[in-house]
Amino acid sequence: MSSIDVIDFDEMLSPIRYDHATGVLSLLDQRLLPAEEIWIECRTVVEVAAAIKDMVVRGAPAIGVTAAYGMAIAARRGESLEEAATLLRATRPTAVNLFWAIDMMLKPQRQGGAFPGMIPEELRARSIHTMDVLMCLKIGEFGAPLLPQGGVLTHCNAGALATGGYGTALGVIRTAHKQKRGIHVFADETRPFLQGARLTAWELHKSGIDVTLITDNMAAHMMQRGEIQSVIVGADRIAANGDTANKIGTYGLALLARAHDLPFYVAAPLSTVDLATPTGRQIPIEERSAREVTHVGDKQLAPDGIKVRNPAFDVTPAGLITAIITNVGVARAPYEPALAALARTMPGPLL
Amino acid sequence: MSSIDVIDFDEMLSPIRYDHATGVLSLLDQRLLPAEEIWIECRTVVEVAAAIKDMVVRGAPAIGVTAAYGMAIAARRGESLEEAATLLRATRPTAVNLFWAIDMMLKPQRQGGAFPGMIPEELRARSIHTMDVLMCLKIGEFGAPLLPQGGVLTHCNAGALATGGYGTALGVIRTAHKQKRGIHVFADETRPFLQGARLTAWELHKSGIDVTLITDNMAAHMMQRGEIQSVIVGADRIAANGDTANKIGTYGLALLARAHDLPFYVAAPLSTVDLATPTGRQIPIEERSAREVTHVGDKQLAPDGIKVRNPAFDVTPAGLITAIITNVGVARAPYEPALAALARTMPGPLL
């Protein structure tokens, strides 16, 4: 391993692989999991942007890493980085990691050369990827001691598949599992895109972590019966005041956790914290296609002609969040000073 | 129309049709809606029991009416009513209307003859069917004035398809719609069986009532944005103290309604009130097949080898219920005396 190969991406179940010999970015097609493990190859920034928009890759940190490689591919092909950035920024509006990673790639880069055959942009993208996994490992360390023994509920997929590897919320669960803290996981299936059923259940089962799948509307019942002791989720954007945008359904879970006196944790790298967004009210919420709700694959679930809503995210007010677990420490209310203090310690890309 | 044909079942979208000329019970196969409108014919009580167990017909009042016809079919064939009752009681444990209707059929019957060619058990079953629709119409009358203008959220299907016709929660919505009360409906899709997407959206759209489909986990977000002004659901069993078993997800909605200061209504005929069950703790909760969660039709959503939970119902504590709307009046807390008083006014079958 070279000096920047501090991470074994395969071991971390990274859904993103970049081959600097060919300039090909391979993305695990998360739309097809768990039925098929197909990797899609992207050779141009247009293909990378399409893969983000079409949710071949999803999860705020993973989108950021993918966009970084998209910028590197543009650079390698001698294309305008500004145009590549514009294209990539237009893919999805809510996850701030996307914008963060693109900005990182636009900053003047130290000339590298530590890795023969890679241009500086490729090195920088790889460094963002590596840093993302390292941040997940740190989140796991900070978060694991917070999980009480017993059932821990998670929503959507904030796992290896949603990041450069290892995961944020699932990173905490992975570390708690390694530390034998006696947890077992309830995974919300997470309609309409079923990230919980398809991705979280798949990656936890693959890693030998005890996981029970439930539909989203079973969470309250499980809490009422004392089967859930904590809730942990990822984030797509955390405002300066701690308000957190995450997958639709997160806000409801936070209310249910409060009603049952359960801790509700958000786990995210500092690249998800957006101090430029004062509160949750300023976070744009992506509305996706009605077809995601009315169909599963080709199977139509609902009649033609009805109205459908499909907001992809919701905003959980900071007041419902027990703690925000980041790669540099754990923030608790009042979040505004706590997050600002943590943000000052945020490391940049490794190179 | 004869004297007992006070109801036009077709107009009421009844999912249950009995032909006394042939002794055939036809059930609209609700598993295939909205894609196909197929009627399944039952000629024996064994076939009726299978149709209830396999959810060809579902919804507490509809199950009760179907079981009554099953008893009539057994009587017509000269079979033991006690054995028919045992078979039908074993189909589904939670909805109390099933047991209520079977008990009604086992009571000594006044000899009828008002309808030529029908045996007394057929007349009694038809009377239970007719009474169910009449009860829904009364529920609609009592409930409609309670719905505030704006968005009303409902869960599962407590509509014409869940009853002898017209519906309980959707009966209230139907009457409010007729009275031009300015409501529009949000329908939770209601995983795993998708009664909201498949049945509620279908029957409201067919009736020209404005309906917007959302996934279960969007309800909190819609409430947060002020798009929902009230919640109304049906019930499978209401305990003497007002605790209410209904489709999984109902309890969570009641908590979310409370958190947003929205009224939360339960609509059900008195045949759903079970004074013999003191509280929700004594209500048995049916756990159904994992396959309902892991598959939609033939399409597998989740990986093999994981654990799955599938409780079909949950219990909403009476304290979260604003009012229980019945066919003889509206009960409010304290529910124990209120429900007991209403129960004393419960009419029996018409014949």
PDB file of C-alpha atoms in Angstrom, chain A residues 170-330:
ATOM      1  CA  LEU A 170     -24.129   2.412  10.471  1.00  0.00           C
ATOM      2  CA  GLY A 171     -20.481   3.261  11.219  1.00  0.00           C
ATOM      3  CA  VAL A 172     -21.520   3.881  14.818  1.00  0.00           C
ATOM      4  CA  ILE A 173     -23.425   0.581  14.750  1.00  0.00           C
ATOM      5  CA  ARG A 174     -20.432  -1.218  13.191  1.00  0.00           C
ATOM      6  CA  THR A 175     -18.092   0.059  15.892  1.00  0.00           C
ATOM      7  CA  ALA A 176     -20.591  -0.754  18.662  1.00  0.00           C
ATOM      8  CA  HIS A 177     -20.902  -4.254  17.185  1.00  0.00           C
ATOM      9  CA  LYS A 178     -17.106  -4.689  17.157  1.00  0.00           C
ATOM     10  CA  GLN A 179     -16.998  -3.513  20.765  1.00  0.00           C
ATOM     11  CA  LYS A 180     -19.640  -6.159  21.628  1.00  0.00           C
ATOM     12  CA  ARG A 181     -22.030  -3.635  23.105  1.00  0.00           C
ATOM     13  CA  GLY A 182     -24.989  -6.007  22.819  1.00  0.00           C
ATOM     14  CA  ILE A 183     -26.967  -4.109  20.200  1.00  0.00           C
ATOM     15  CA  HIS A 184     -29.270  -5.399  17.529  1.00  0.00           C
ATOM     16  CA  VAL A 185     -30.583  -3.292  14.695  1.00  0.00           C
ATOM     17  CA  PHE A 186     -34.096  -2.524  13.502  1.00  0.00           C
ATOM     18  CA  ALA A 187     -34.004  -1.226   9.926  1.00  0.00           C
ATOM     19  CA  ASP A 188     -36.942   0.820   8.649  1.00  0.00           C
ATOM     20  CA  GLU A 189     -37.568  -0.250   5.070  1.00  0.00           C
ATOM     21  CA  THR A 190     -37.711   3.457   4.092  1.00  0.00           C
ATOM     22  CA  ARG A 191     -40.297   3.977   1.424  1.00  0.00           C
ATOM     23  CA  PRO A 192     -40.451   4.864  -1.345  1.00  0.00           C
ATOM     24  CA  PHE A 193     -36.921   3.982  -2.427  1.00  0.00           C
ATOM     25  CA  LEU A 194     -36.546   1.164   0.121  1.00  0.00           C
ATOM     26  CA  GLN A 195     -32.965   1.995   1.097  1.00  0.00           C
ATOM     27  CA  GLY A 196     -33.491   0.260   4.439  1.00  0.00           C
ATOM     28  CA  ALA A 197     -34.845  -2.985   3.005  1.00  0.00           C
ATOM     29  CA  ARG A 198     -32.530  -3.103   0.039  1.00  0.00           C
ATOM     30  CA  LEU A 199     -29.307  -1.544   1.316  1.00  0.00           C
ATOM     31  CA  THR A 200     -29.149  -1.389   5.126  1.00  0.00           C
ATOM     32  CA  ALA A 201     -30.450  -4.939   5.574  1.00  0.00           C
ATOM     33  CA  TRP A 202     -28.052  -6.118   2.862  1.00  0.00           C
ATOM     34  CA  GLU A 203     -24.913  -4.471   4.199  1.00  0.00           C
ATOM     35  CA  LEU A 204     -25.538  -5.302   7.868  1.00  0.00           C
ATOM     36  CA  HIS A 205     -26.397  -8.912   7.059  1.00  0.00           C
ATOM     37  CA  LYS A 206     -23.253  -9.130   4.910  1.00  0.00           C
ATOM     38  CA  SER A 207     -21.237  -7.830   7.867  1.00  0.00           C
ATOM     39  CA  GLY A 208     -22.785 -10.330  10.285  1.00  0.00           C
ATOM     40  CA  ILE A 209     -24.678  -7.712  12.299  1.00  0.00           C
ATOM     41  CA  ASP A 210     -28.098  -8.745  13.674  1.00  0.00           C
ATOM     42  CA  VAL A 211     -30.745  -6.865  11.676  1.00  0.00           C
ATOM     43  CA  THR A 212     -34.549  -7.004  11.703  1.00  0.00           C
ATOM     44  CA  LEU A 213     -36.474  -5.361   8.887  1.00  0.00           C
ATOM     45  CA  ILE A 214     -39.687  -3.474   9.675  1.00  0.00           C
ATOM     46  CA  THR A 215     -41.912  -1.201   7.627  1.00  0.00           C
ATOM     47  CA  ASP A 216     -41.673   2.498   8.498  1.00  0.00           C
ATOM     48  CA  ASN A 217     -45.062   2.512  10.205  1.00  0.00           C
ATOM     49  CA  MET A 218     -44.041  -0.216  12.703  1.00  0.00           C
ATOM     50  CA  ALA A 219     -41.478   1.940  14.530  1.00  0.00           C
ATOM     51  CA  ALA A 220     -43.938   3.421  17.043  1.00  0.00           C
ATOM     52  CA  HIS A 221     -45.344  -0.021  17.902  1.00  0.00           C
ATOM     53  CA  MET A 222     -41.843  -1.414  18.515  1.00  0.00           C
ATOM     54  CA  MET A 223     -41.027   1.555  20.757  1.00  0.00           C
ATOM     55  CA  GLN A 224     -44.296   1.113  22.672  1.00  0.00           C
ATOM     56  CA  ARG A 225     -43.377  -2.525  23.312  1.00  0.00           C
ATOM     57  CA  GLY A 226     -39.932  -1.570  24.639  1.00  0.00           C
ATOM     58  CA  GLU A 227     -38.065  -3.243  21.803  1.00  0.00           C
ATOM     59  CA  ILE A 228     -36.154  -0.122  20.750  1.00  0.00           C
ATOM     60  CA  GLN A 229     -33.714   1.686  23.061  1.00  0.00           C
ATOM     61  CA  SER A 230     -32.270   4.300  20.697  1.00  0.00           C
ATOM     62  CA  VAL A 231     -32.557   5.762  17.216  1.00  0.00           C
ATOM     63  CA  ILE A 232     -29.630   6.762  15.000  1.00  0.00           C
ATOM     64  CA  VAL A 233     -29.770   8.281  11.527  1.00  0.00           C
ATOM     65  CA  GLY A 234     -27.475  10.010   9.058  1.00  0.00           C
ATOM     66  CA  ALA A 235     -27.953  13.483   7.593  1.00  0.00           C
ATOM     67  CA  ASP A 236     -28.022  15.207   4.236  1.00  0.00           C
ATOM     68  CA  ARG A 237     -27.512  18.701   5.597  1.00  0.00           C
ATOM     69  CA  ILE A 238     -27.185  20.063   9.108  1.00  0.00           C
ATOM     70  CA  ALA A 239     -27.952  23.771   9.484  1.00  0.00           C
ATOM     71  CA  ALA A 240     -25.912  26.025  11.761  1.00  0.00           C
ATOM     72  CA  ASN A 241     -28.566  25.755  14.482  1.00  0.00           C
ATOM     73  CA  GLY A 242     -28.606  21.943  14.359  1.00  0.00           C
ATOM     74  CA  ASP A 243     -31.811  21.508  12.334  1.00  0.00           C
ATOM     75  CA  THR A 244     -31.162  18.412  10.241  1.00  0.00           C
ATOM     76  CA  ALA A 245     -32.388  17.454   6.779  1.00  0.00           C
ATOM     77  CA  ASN A 246     -32.414  13.715   6.258  1.00  0.00           C
ATOM     78  CA  LYS A 247     -34.446  11.071   4.431  1.00  0.00           C
ATOM     79  CA  ILE A 248     -38.217  11.545   4.584  1.00  0.00           C
ATOM     80  CA  GLY A 249     -39.554   9.926   7.738  1.00  0.00           C
ATOM     81  CA  THR A 250     -36.689  11.052   9.970  1.00  0.00           C
ATOM     82  CA  TYR A 251     -38.668  13.895  11.542  1.00  0.00           C
ATOM     83  CA  GLY A 252     -41.514  11.541  12.421  1.00  0.00           C
ATOM     84  CA  LEU A 253     -39.070   9.118  14.051  1.00  0.00           C
ATOM     85  CA  ALA A 254     -37.591  11.946  16.104  1.00  0.00           C
ATOM     86  CA  LEU A 255     -41.078  12.814  17.403  1.00  0.00           C
ATOM     87  CA  LEU A 256     -41.780   9.141  18.190  1.00  0.00           C
ATOM     88  CA  ALA A 257     -38.431   8.823  20.004  1.00  0.00           C
ATOM     89  CA  ARG A 258     -39.266  11.910  22.075  1.00  0.00           C
ATOM     90  CA  ALA A 259     -42.712  10.505  22.939  1.00  0.00           C
ATOM     91  CA  HIS A 260     -41.050   7.308  24.212  1.00  0.00           C
ATOM     92  CA  ASP A 261     -38.120   9.048  25.955  1.00  0.00           C
ATOM     93  CA  LEU A 262     -35.540   7.437  23.672  1.00  0.00           C
ATOM     94  CA  PRO A 263     -32.288   9.116  22.608  1.00  0.00           C
ATOM     95  CA  PHE A 264     -32.296  10.271  18.979  1.00  0.00           C
ATOM     96  CA  TYR A 265     -28.834  10.599  17.418  1.00  0.00           C
ATOM     97  CA  VAL A 266     -27.672  12.116  14.141  1.00  0.00           C
ATOM     98  CA  ALA A 267     -24.305  10.862  12.813  1.00  0.00           C
ATOM     99  CA  ALA A 268     -22.528  12.796  10.059  1.00  0.00           C
ATOM    100  CA  PRO A 269     -19.120  14.076   9.021  1.00  0.00           C
ATOM    101  CA  LEU A 270     -18.496  17.788   9.413  1.00  0.00           C
ATOM    102  CA  SER A 271     -18.751  18.070   5.623  1.00  0.00           C
ATOM    103  CA  THR A 272     -22.514  17.667   6.189  1.00  0.00           C
ATOM    104  CA  VAL A 273     -22.659  20.659   8.535  1.00  0.00           C
ATOM    105  CA  ASP A 274     -23.507  23.788   6.566  1.00  0.00           C
ATOM    106  CA  LEU A 275     -22.845  26.859   8.666  1.00  0.00           C
ATOM    107  CA  ALA A 276     -24.000  29.003   5.719  1.00  0.00           C
ATOM    108  CA  THR A 277     -27.537  27.667   6.226  1.00  0.00           C
ATOM    109  CA  PRO A 278     -28.842  29.284   9.426  1.00  0.00           C
ATOM    110  CA  THR A 279     -31.843  26.981  10.088  1.00  0.00           C
ATOM    111  CA  GLY A 280     -33.752  24.092   8.559  1.00  0.00           C
ATOM    112  CA  ARG A 281     -36.164  26.484   6.889  1.00  0.00           C
ATOM    113  CA  GLN A 282     -33.484  27.457   4.368  1.00  0.00           C
ATOM    114  CA  ILE A 283     -32.712  23.862   3.304  1.00  0.00           C
ATOM    115  CA  PRO A 284     -34.197  23.056  -0.117  1.00  0.00           C
ATOM    116  CA  ILE A 285     -36.214  19.819  -0.105  1.00  0.00           C
ATOM    117  CA  GLU A 286     -36.011  17.787  -3.279  1.00  0.00           C
ATOM    118  CA  GLU A 287     -39.381  16.554  -4.607  1.00  0.00           C
ATOM    119  CA  ARG A 288     -38.864  13.408  -6.654  1.00  0.00           C
ATOM    120  CA  SER A 289     -40.942  11.590  -9.261  1.00  0.00           C
ATOM    121  CA  ALA A 290     -44.416  10.296  -8.369  1.00  0.00           C
ATOM    122  CA  ARG A 291     -43.456   7.026  -9.992  1.00  0.00           C
ATOM    123  CA  GLU A 292     -41.195   6.147  -7.055  1.00  0.00           C
ATOM    124  CA  VAL A 293     -44.345   6.048  -4.898  1.00  0.00           C
ATOM    125  CA  THR A 294     -46.803   4.510  -7.374  1.00  0.00           C
ATOM    126  CA  HIS A 295     -44.522   1.749  -8.689  1.00  0.00           C
ATOM    127  CA  VAL A 296     -42.039  -0.793  -7.358  1.00  0.00           C
ATOM    128  CA  GLY A 297     -39.968  -1.674 -10.375  1.00  0.00           C
ATOM    129  CA  ASP A 298     -42.501  -2.246 -13.135  1.00  0.00           C
ATOM    130  CA  LYS A 299     -45.291  -3.166 -10.738  1.00  0.00           C
ATOM    131  CA  GLN A 300     -47.932  -0.465 -10.360  1.00  0.00           C
ATOM    132  CA  LEU A 301     -49.244  -0.140  -6.787  1.00  0.00           C
ATOM    133  CA  ALA A 302     -51.720   2.736  -7.047  1.00  0.00           C
ATOM    134  CA  PRO A 303     -54.448   3.611  -9.522  1.00  0.00           C
ATOM    135  CA  ASP A 304     -53.867   6.032 -12.379  1.00  0.00           C
ATOM    136  CA  GLY A 305     -55.113   9.587 -12.074  1.00  0.00           C
ATOM    137  CA  ILE A 306     -54.546  10.264  -8.377  1.00  0.00           C
ATOM    138  CA  LYS A 307     -52.267  12.945  -6.955  1.00  0.00           C
ATOM    139  CA  VAL A 308     -48.985  11.893  -5.378  1.00  0.00           C
ATOM    140  CA  ARG A 309     -46.432  13.677  -3.214  1.00  0.00           C
ATOM    141  CA  ASN A 310     -42.817  12.583  -2.944  1.00  0.00           C
ATOM    142  CA  PRO A 311     -40.607  14.875  -0.845  1.00  0.00           C
ATOM    143  CA  ALA A 312     -37.302  13.020  -0.533  1.00  0.00           C
ATOM    144  CA  PHE A 313     -36.263  14.650   2.742  1.00  0.00           C
ATOM    145  CA  ASP A 314     -37.676  16.286   5.832  1.00  0.00           C
ATOM    146  CA  VAL A 315     -36.230  18.574   8.480  1.00  0.00           C
ATOM    147  CA  THR A 316     -35.883  17.522  12.109  1.00  0.00           C
ATOM    148  CA  PRO A 317     -35.744  20.512  14.462  1.00  0.00           C
ATOM    149  CA  ALA A 318     -32.587  20.593  16.580  1.00  0.00           C
ATOM    150  CA  GLY A 319     -34.681  20.426  19.732  1.00  0.00           C
ATOM    151  CA  LEU A 320     -35.579  16.802  19.013  1.00  0.00           C
ATOM    152  CA  ILE A 321     -31.945  15.704  18.552  1.00  0.00           C
ATOM    153  CA  THR A 322     -30.146  14.256  21.600  1.00  0.00           C
ATOM    154  CA  ALA A 323     -26.695  14.681  20.033  1.00  0.00           C
ATOM    155  CA  ILE A 324     -24.980  15.123  16.674  1.00  0.00           C
ATOM    156  CA  ILE A 325     -22.053  12.726  16.337  1.00  0.00           C
ATOM    157  CA  THR A 326     -19.323  14.035  14.029  1.00  0.00           C
ATOM    158  CA  ASN A 327     -15.812  12.970  13.099  1.00  0.00           C
ATOM    159  CA  VAL A 328     -14.284  15.508  15.483  1.00  0.00           C
ATOM    160  CA  GLY A 329     -16.591  15.071  18.462  1.00  0.00           C
ATOM    161  CA  VAL A 330     -20.131  15.006  19.739  1.00  0.00           C
TER     162      VAL A 330
END
